[in-house]
mmCIF file of C-alpha atoms and ligand atoms in Angstrom:
data_model
loop_
_atom_site.group_PDB
_atom_site.id
_atom_site.type_symbol
_atom_site.label_atom_id
_atom_site.label_comp_id
_atom_site.label_asym_id
_atom_site.label_seq_id
_atom_site.Cartn_x
_atom_site.Cartn_y
_atom_site.Cartn_z
ATOM 1 C CA UNK W 1039 86.552 114.122 150.775
ATOM 2 C CA UNK W 1040 82.433 114.894 151.288
ATOM 3 C CA UNK W 1041 81.003 113.800 154.188
ATOM 4 C CA UNK W 1042 77.698 114.518 156.230
ATOM 5 C CA UNK W 1043 76.893 113.869 159.697
ATOM 6 C CA UNK W 1044 75.007 110.188 160.038
ATOM 7 C CA UNK W 1045 76.055 110.308 163.502
ATOM 8 C CA UNK W 1046 74.503 107.096 164.518
ATOM 9 C CA UNK W 1047 72.799 106.125 161.965
ATOM 10 C CA UNK W 1048 72.696 102.309 161.325
ATOM 11 C CA UNK W 1049 73.082 101.742 157.170
ATOM 12 C CA UNK W 1050 72.916 98.497 155.374
ATOM 13 C CA UNK W 1051 75.065 98.306 152.016
ATOM 14 C CA UNK W 1052 74.616 95.382 150.080
ATOM 15 C CA UNK W 1053 77.863 94.525 147.290
ATOM 16 C CA UNK W 1054 79.805 96.837 149.591
ATOM 17 C CA UNK W 1055 82.481 94.031 149.349
ATOM 18 C CA UNK W 1056 84.521 95.980 146.222
ATOM 19 C CA UNK W 1057 83.586 98.720 143.820
ATOM 20 C CA UNK W 1058 81.427 101.329 144.656
ATOM 21 C CA UNK W 1059 79.553 99.242 147.110
ATOM 22 C CA UNK W 1060 82.580 99.350 149.262
ATOM 23 C CA UNK W 1061 83.119 103.280 147.837
ATOM 24 C CA UNK W 1062 79.685 104.003 149.334
ATOM 25 C CA UNK W 1063 80.353 102.027 152.874
ATOM 26 C CA UNK W 1064 83.128 103.650 153.329
ATOM 27 C CA UNK W 1065 81.710 107.375 152.658
ATOM 28 C CA UNK W 1066 79.021 106.237 154.754
ATOM 29 C CA UNK W 1067 81.305 105.530 157.858
ATOM 30 C CA UNK W 1068 83.353 108.892 157.631
ATOM 31 C CA UNK W 1069 80.062 110.480 158.111
ATOM 32 C CA UNK W 1070 79.839 108.282 161.612
ATOM 33 C CA UNK W 1071 77.096 106.468 160.162
ATOM 34 C CA UNK W 1072 77.798 102.544 161.366
ATOM 35 C CA UNK W 1073 77.815 100.689 158.646
ATOM 36 C CA UNK W 1074 76.753 96.692 157.812
ATOM 37 C CA UNK W 1075 78.455 95.530 154.769
ATOM 38 C CA UNK W 1076 76.925 93.066 152.870
ATOM 39 C CA UNK W 1077 78.362 90.876 150.342
ATOM 40 C CA UNK W 1078 77.678 87.132 148.588
ATOM 41 C CA UNK W 1079 81.155 87.276 149.008
ATOM 42 C CA UNK W 1080 82.132 86.324 153.000
ATOM 43 C CA UNK W 1081 86.116 87.339 153.036
ATOM 44 C CA UNK W 1082 85.294 90.276 151.043
ATOM 45 C CA UNK W 1083 82.304 91.737 152.968
ATOM 46 C CA UNK W 1084 84.887 91.076 156.374
ATOM 47 C CA UNK W 1085 88.045 92.415 154.731
ATOM 48 C CA UNK W 1086 85.684 95.741 153.613
ATOM 49 C CA UNK W 1087 84.190 95.753 157.734
ATOM 50 C CA UNK W 1088 87.268 95.559 159.109
ATOM 51 C CA UNK W 1089 88.599 98.061 157.561
ATOM 52 C CA UNK W 1090 85.742 100.748 158.179
ATOM 53 C CA UNK W 1091 87.002 100.175 162.453
ATOM 54 C CA UNK W 1092 84.964 98.932 164.850
ATOM 55 C CA UNK W 1093 81.537 100.354 164.153
ATOM 56 C CA UNK W 1094 81.186 98.215 161.051
ATOM 57 C CA UNK W 1095 79.854 94.696 160.219
ATOM 58 C CA UNK W 1096 79.716 91.812 158.295
ATOM 59 C CA UNK W 1097 76.760 90.996 156.870
ATOM 60 C CA UNK W 1098 77.642 88.183 153.875
ATOM 61 C CA UNK W 1099 74.006 86.454 152.250
ATOM 62 C CA UNK W 1100 73.153 86.506 149.255
ATOM 63 C CA UNK W 1101 70.219 89.374 148.481
ATOM 64 C CA UNK W 1102 68.345 87.197 146.268
ATOM 65 C CA UNK W 1103 67.577 84.982 148.490
ATOM 66 C CA UNK W 1104 64.434 86.241 150.301
ATOM 67 C CA UNK W 1105 64.771 84.037 153.556
ATOM 68 C CA UNK W 1106 68.324 85.251 153.899
ATOM 69 C CA UNK W 1107 67.489 88.517 153.363
ATOM 70 C CA UNK W 1108 64.996 88.668 156.098
ATOM 71 C CA UNK W 1109 67.258 86.835 158.497
ATOM 72 C CA UNK W 1110 70.373 89.160 157.929
ATOM 73 C CA UNK W 1111 68.534 92.042 158.748
ATOM 74 C CA UNK W 1112 66.821 90.703 162.301
ATOM 75 C CA UNK W 1113 70.661 90.213 163.087
ATOM 76 C CA UNK W 1114 71.969 93.772 162.368
ATOM 77 C CA UNK W 1115 68.209 94.909 164.107
ATOM 78 C CA UNK W 1116 69.601 92.715 166.652
ATOM 79 C CA UNK W 1117 73.297 93.610 166.821
ATOM 80 C CA UNK W 1118 73.728 96.977 165.376
ATOM 81 C CA UNK W 1119 70.024 98.727 165.943
ATOM 82 C CA UNK W 1120 67.927 99.511 162.714
ATOM 83 C CA UNK W 1121 68.397 99.821 160.111
ATOM 84 C CA UNK W 1122 68.008 103.105 159.608
ATOM 85 C CA UNK W 1123 68.913 103.338 155.908
ATOM 86 C CA UNK W 1124 69.292 100.513 153.366
ATOM 87 C CA UNK W 1125 71.764 101.044 150.637
ATOM 88 C CA UNK W 1126 70.857 98.508 147.478
ATOM 89 C CA UNK W 1127 73.783 98.749 145.543
ATOM 90 C CA UNK W 1128 74.415 94.441 144.724
ATOM 91 C CA UNK W 1129 74.366 93.963 141.056
ATOM 92 C CA UNK W 1130 75.164 91.981 137.974
ATOM 93 C CA UNK W 1131 74.968 91.491 134.280
ATOM 94 C CA UNK W 1132 75.185 89.074 131.591
ATOM 95 C CA UNK W 1133 76.623 90.313 128.239
ATOM 96 C CA UNK W 1134 74.081 87.762 125.963
ATOM 97 C CA UNK W 1135 71.897 88.411 122.983
ATOM 98 C CA UNK W 1136 68.367 87.496 123.793
ATOM 99 C CA UNK W 1137 68.122 84.318 121.550
ATOM 100 C CA UNK W 1138 71.133 83.109 123.168
ATOM 101 C CA UNK W 1139 69.724 84.509 127.267
ATOM 102 C CA UNK W 1140 69.193 80.974 129.310
ATOM 103 C CA UNK W 1141 66.521 81.571 131.548
ATOM 104 C CA UNK W 1142 68.692 80.765 134.564
ATOM 105 C CA UNK W 1143 70.968 83.967 133.334
ATOM 106 C CA UNK W 1144 67.619 85.965 132.969
ATOM 107 C CA UNK W 1145 66.190 84.881 136.363
ATOM 108 C CA UNK W 1146 68.850 85.334 138.737
ATOM 109 C CA UNK W 1147 69.618 89.236 137.153
ATOM 110 C CA UNK W 1148 66.192 89.806 138.224
ATOM 111 C CA UNK W 1149 66.368 88.472 141.729
ATOM 112 C CA UNK W 1150 70.049 89.915 142.452
ATOM 113 C CA UNK W 1151 69.048 93.537 140.700
ATOM 114 C CA UNK W 1152 65.170 94.412 140.963
ATOM 115 C CA UNK W 1153 63.884 91.863 143.540
ATOM 116 C CA UNK W 1154 66.219 91.806 146.040
ATOM 117 C CA UNK W 1155 65.307 95.591 146.446
ATOM 118 C CA UNK W 1156 62.338 94.715 147.380
ATOM 119 C CA UNK W 1157 63.285 91.663 150.247
ATOM 120 C CA UNK W 1158 65.081 94.524 151.799
ATOM 121 C CA UNK W 1159 62.936 97.049 151.436
ATOM 122 C CA UNK W 1160 59.385 94.961 152.485
ATOM 123 C CA UNK W 1161 61.905 93.645 156.109
ATOM 124 C CA UNK W 1162 63.987 96.605 156.505
ATOM 125 C CA UNK W 1163 60.579 99.198 156.090
ATOM 126 C CA UNK W 1164 58.879 97.092 158.633
ATOM 127 C CA UNK W 1165 61.376 98.378 161.037
ATOM 128 C CA UNK W 1166 61.803 101.109 159.651
ATOM 129 C CA UNK W 1167 58.083 102.332 159.741
ATOM 130 C CA UNK W 1168 57.404 101.551 163.077
ATOM 131 C CA UNK W 1169 60.617 103.442 164.417
ATOM 132 C CA UNK W 1170 59.049 106.802 162.791
ATOM 133 C CA UNK W 1171 61.071 106.845 159.489
ATOM 134 C CA UNK W 1172 64.570 105.623 157.634
ATOM 135 C CA UNK W 1173 66.462 105.987 154.488
ATOM 136 C CA UNK W 1174 66.605 103.722 151.379
ATOM 137 C CA UNK W 1175 68.809 104.310 147.932
ATOM 138 C CA UNK W 1176 68.561 101.811 145.109
ATOM 139 C CA UNK W 1177 71.787 101.718 143.115
ATOM 140 C CA UNK W 1178 70.149 101.155 139.514
ATOM 141 C CA UNK W 1179 71.619 102.904 136.501
ATOM 142 C CA UNK W 1180 71.752 104.861 133.304
ATOM 143 C CA UNK W 1181 70.759 101.784 131.373
ATOM 144 C CA UNK W 1182 66.953 101.921 133.258
ATOM 145 C CA UNK W 1183 66.044 105.238 130.933
ATOM 146 C CA UNK W 1184 66.881 103.054 127.788
ATOM 147 C CA UNK W 1185 70.132 103.887 127.007
ATOM 148 C CA UNK W 1186 71.518 101.719 124.271
ATOM 149 C CA UNK W 1187 73.317 98.663 125.724
ATOM 150 C CA UNK W 1188 73.235 95.969 123.884
ATOM 151 C CA UNK W 1189 73.013 92.261 124.572
ATOM 152 C CA UNK W 1190 71.996 92.964 127.744
ATOM 153 C CA UNK W 1191 68.425 92.853 128.126
ATOM 154 C CA UNK W 1192 68.023 91.057 131.608
ATOM 155 C CA UNK W 1193 70.175 94.405 132.894
ATOM 156 C CA UNK W 1194 68.117 96.894 131.209
ATOM 157 C CA UNK W 1195 64.765 95.584 132.141
ATOM 158 C CA UNK W 1196 65.977 94.635 135.582
ATOM 159 C CA UNK W 1197 67.108 98.483 136.250
ATOM 160 C CA UNK W 1198 63.980 99.898 134.459
ATOM 161 C CA UNK W 1199 61.963 97.696 137.103
ATOM 162 C CA UNK W 1200 63.966 98.972 139.895
ATOM 163 C CA UNK W 1201 63.361 102.844 139.007
ATOM 164 C CA UNK W 1202 59.689 101.988 138.932
ATOM 165 C CA UNK W 1203 59.660 100.221 142.112
ATOM 166 C CA UNK W 1204 61.420 103.289 144.024
ATOM 167 C CA UNK W 1205 59.070 105.407 142.407
ATOM 168 C CA UNK W 1206 56.300 103.151 144.026
ATOM 169 C CA UNK W 1207 58.130 102.369 147.235
ATOM 170 C CA UNK W 1208 58.603 106.228 147.454
ATOM 171 C CA UNK W 1209 54.773 106.773 147.068
ATOM 172 C CA UNK W 1210 53.652 104.064 149.379
ATOM 173 C CA UNK W 1211 57.064 104.522 152.311
ATOM 174 C CA UNK W 1212 56.323 107.823 152.218
ATOM 175 C CA UNK W 1213 53.116 107.409 154.999
ATOM 176 C CA UNK W 1214 55.844 106.424 156.934
ATOM 177 C CA UNK W 1215 58.318 109.151 157.004
ATOM 178 C CA UNK W 1216 60.528 106.406 154.752
ATOM 179 C CA UNK W 1217 62.219 108.538 151.975
ATOM 180 C CA UNK W 1218 62.956 106.196 148.839
ATOM 181 C CA UNK W 1219 65.027 107.351 145.516
ATOM 182 C CA UNK W 1220 66.948 105.816 143.385
ATOM 183 C CA UNK W 1221 70.643 106.921 141.615
ATOM 184 C CA UNK W 1222 71.657 106.357 137.534
ATOM 185 C CA UNK W 1223 75.042 105.624 137.405
ATOM 186 C CA UNK W 1224 77.306 106.021 134.044
ATOM 187 C CA UNK W 1225 80.009 104.325 132.931
ATOM 188 C CA UNK W 1226 82.479 103.645 136.499
ATOM 189 C CA UNK W 1227 85.103 102.677 136.454
ATOM 190 C CA UNK W 1228 84.795 99.035 138.337
ATOM 191 C CA UNK W 1229 85.125 95.371 137.753
ATOM 192 C CA UNK W 1230 81.963 95.320 136.780
ATOM 193 C CA UNK W 1231 83.273 97.220 133.373
ATOM 194 C CA UNK W 1232 86.625 96.068 133.471
ATOM 195 C CA UNK W 1233 86.506 94.030 130.161
ATOM 196 C CA UNK W 1234 84.767 96.822 128.027
ATOM 197 C CA UNK W 1235 86.705 99.058 129.167
ATOM 198 C CA UNK W 1236 89.944 97.189 127.951
ATOM 199 C CA UNK W 1237 88.353 97.916 124.174
ATOM 200 C CA UNK W 1238 90.274 101.193 123.214
ATOM 201 C CA UNK W 1239 87.546 101.825 120.580
ATOM 202 C CA UNK W 1240 84.828 100.743 123.312
ATOM 203 C CA UNK W 1241 85.862 103.374 125.345
ATOM 204 C CA UNK W 1242 86.616 106.044 122.857
ATOM 205 C CA UNK W 1243 83.028 105.737 122.237
ATOM 206 C CA UNK W 1244 81.721 106.574 125.377
ATOM 207 C CA UNK W 1245 83.670 109.390 126.013
ATOM 208 C CA UNK W 1246 82.610 110.709 122.637
ATOM 209 C CA UNK W 1247 78.384 110.852 124.905
ATOM 210 C CA UNK W 1248 80.060 112.489 127.992
ATOM 211 C CA UNK W 1249 80.186 116.019 128.320
ATOM 212 C CA UNK W 1250 82.722 116.263 130.941
ATOM 213 C CA UNK W 1251 84.890 113.557 128.862
ATOM 214 C CA UNK W 1252 86.135 110.751 131.564
ATOM 215 C CA UNK W 1253 84.085 107.571 132.856
ATOM 216 C CA UNK W 1254 83.158 108.367 137.033
ATOM 217 C CA UNK W 1255 85.144 106.567 139.517
ATOM 218 C CA UNK W 1256 83.270 104.809 142.197
ATOM 219 C CA UNK W 1257 83.399 107.704 144.801
ATOM 220 C CA UNK W 1258 81.645 110.148 142.510
ATOM 221 C CA UNK W 1259 78.486 108.196 143.290
ATOM 222 C CA UNK W 1260 79.626 108.558 147.012
ATOM 223 C CA UNK W 1261 78.192 112.407 147.579
ATOM 224 C CA UNK W 1262 74.429 111.681 146.019
ATOM 225 C CA UNK W 1263 74.144 108.709 148.074
ATOM 226 C CA UNK W 1264 75.594 111.067 151.447
ATOM 227 C CA UNK W 1265 73.335 113.689 150.399
ATOM 228 C CA UNK W 1266 70.235 111.330 150.511
ATOM 229 C CA UNK W 1267 70.468 109.897 153.361
ATOM 230 C CA UNK W 1268 71.072 113.771 155.112
ATOM 231 C CA UNK W 1269 68.738 115.878 156.462
ATOM 232 C CA UNK W 1270 69.244 117.937 153.462
ATOM 233 C CA UNK W 1271 67.213 115.764 151.392
ATOM 234 C CA UNK W 1272 64.274 115.672 153.368
ATOM 235 C CA UNK W 1273 61.877 117.176 150.800
ATOM 236 C CA UNK W 1274 63.084 115.176 148.363
ATOM 237 C CA UNK W 1275 61.740 111.357 147.443
ATOM 238 C CA UNK W 1276 60.862 108.960 144.422
ATOM 239 C CA UNK W 1277 63.823 110.386 142.589
ATOM 240 C CA UNK W 1278 65.656 108.763 139.705
ATOM 241 C CA UNK W 1279 69.415 110.998 139.527
ATOM 242 C CA UNK W 1280 71.879 110.396 137.367
ATOM 243 C CA UNK W 1281 75.355 110.076 137.853
ATOM 244 C CA UNK W 1282 76.372 110.182 134.635
ATOM 245 C CA UNK W 1283 79.151 113.272 133.713
ATOM 246 C CA UNK W 1284 76.193 114.611 131.836
ATOM 247 C CA UNK W 1285 75.011 111.555 129.122
ATOM 248 C CA UNK W 1286 71.973 111.354 129.873
ATOM 249 C CA UNK W 1287 69.800 114.841 130.233
ATOM 250 C CA UNK W 1288 66.338 114.284 131.193
HETATM 251 P P1 NAP R 1125 80.719 95.033 141.382
HETATM 252 O O1 NAP R 1125 82.025 95.876 140.819
HETATM 253 O O2 NAP R 1125 80.211 94.092 139.910
HETATM 254 O O3 NAP R 1125 80.465 94.722 142.747
HETATM 255 C C1 NAP R 1125 79.121 94.189 143.075
HETATM 256 C C2 NAP R 1125 79.373 93.516 144.303
HETATM 257 O O4 NAP R 1125 77.878 93.259 144.226
HETATM 258 C C3 NAP R 1125 80.471 92.545 144.508
HETATM 259 O O5 NAP R 1125 81.350 92.483 145.250
HETATM 260 C C4 NAP R 1125 79.062 91.373 144.359
HETATM 261 O O6 NAP R 1125 79.797 89.664 144.812
HETATM 262 C C5 NAP R 1125 78.809 91.964 144.700
HETATM 263 N N1 NAP R 1125 77.756 90.618 144.347
HETATM 264 C C6 NAP R 1125 76.557 89.989 143.510
HETATM 265 N N2 NAP R 1125 75.673 89.767 143.397
HETATM 266 C C7 NAP R 1125 74.873 89.276 144.791
HETATM 267 C C8 NAP R 1125 74.392 88.936 145.863
HETATM 268 N N3 NAP R 1125 73.234 88.315 145.561
HETATM 269 N N4 NAP R 1125 74.003 89.389 147.153
HETATM 270 C C9 NAP R 1125 74.799 90.305 147.839
HETATM 271 N N5 NAP R 1125 76.060 90.545 147.145
HETATM 272 C C10 NAP R 1125 76.206 90.333 145.902
HETATM 273 O O7 NAP R 1125 79.988 96.389 140.259
HETATM 274 P P2 NAP R 1125 79.991 97.347 140.416
HETATM 275 O O8 NAP R 1125 80.122 98.297 139.275
HETATM 276 O O9 NAP R 1125 80.455 98.011 141.664
HETATM 277 O O10 NAP R 1125 78.382 98.265 140.847
HETATM 278 C C11 NAP R 1125 77.503 98.502 141.570
HETATM 279 C C12 NAP R 1125 76.105 98.361 141.557
HETATM 280 O O11 NAP R 1125 76.074 99.502 141.144
HETATM 281 C C13 NAP R 1125 75.289 97.552 140.515
HETATM 282 O O12 NAP R 1125 73.862 97.467 141.092
HETATM 283 C C14 NAP R 1125 75.705 97.557 139.174
HETATM 284 O O13 NAP R 1125 74.794 97.725 138.419
HETATM 285 C C15 NAP R 1125 75.127 99.723 139.217
HETATM 286 N N6 NAP R 1125 75.925 100.197 138.542
HETATM 287 C C16 NAP R 1125 77.327 100.053 138.084
HETATM 288 C C17 NAP R 1125 77.423 100.797 137.037
HETATM 289 C C18 NAP R 1125 78.830 100.464 136.263
HETATM 290 O O14 NAP R 1125 79.199 101.255 135.260
HETATM 291 N N7 NAP R 1125 80.264 100.016 137.048
HETATM 292 C C19 NAP R 1125 76.891 102.073 136.408
HETATM 293 C C20 NAP R 1125 75.758 101.825 136.280
HETATM 294 C C21 NAP R 1125 74.601 100.965 137.629
HETATM 295 P P3 NAP R 1125 80.755 88.956 144.030
HETATM 296 O O15 NAP R 1125 81.262 89.552 142.635
HETATM 297 O O16 NAP R 1125 81.707 88.683 145.158
HETATM 298 O O17 NAP R 1125 80.291 87.465 143.518
#
């Protein structure tokens, strides 16, 4: 398995209780990082942290709550040091036509998928600036590149916004030696896609559009996260990189 040397670095991964976030937390831990495992679900955050060994800790919180994020990052700073790196992975998706979407659903999607990255970037950015540098990785989506995703307007808008925020954040934070990039996964086999993957016609449609001929697994996203966190990526910031088997070529 791919790994880099992140020995001693303290990394916060949000939404790491399962799926892509869990795989990222595992990849960071095997690269020597000390991982702060966030999830809104305290039980899964604790289970993932325990599975990573003594150097990991669980920090359950709703990352859509700005006060909870400030408190969580202060607690990580006090208990673990850093954070030197933040992976904004927590995300949700509703499948509802625009004309039927309640305001609460629209707002919640933007809060979790977009605003949370602003909250963590601000709170951790202050610490990274004072420490002389850091790394932020935002897990966006190819949906943010205007790829058709029927009945998911709030999700598409949140991910397009996250790509835009990544670029502005990279511009401002470059002066502080903080690199900020986004990863745009294609279709990955997690709980988020369970319902769609139960439809064979949908899978066939997806595969027809993926040159590598398969859906992605959570581990497929991990290598790029590790690379972006490593010194191999010192001259790389403000990018939104697709990990999608070649589905989207910009
Ligand atoms: P997942 O299996 O649904 O896992 C998401 C995790 O985030 C869950 O453990 C969830 O907790 C947690 N979470 C949700 N809201 C949260 C909040 N407010 N605060 C803290 N944690 C929260 O999803 P995934 O497929 O691994 O997706 C991870 C990221 O990749 C998301 O940003 C998603 O948009 C992005 N992505 C996924 C795909 C894909 O095909 N799977 C494609 C492109 C991009 P609970 O569910 O327990 O509440």
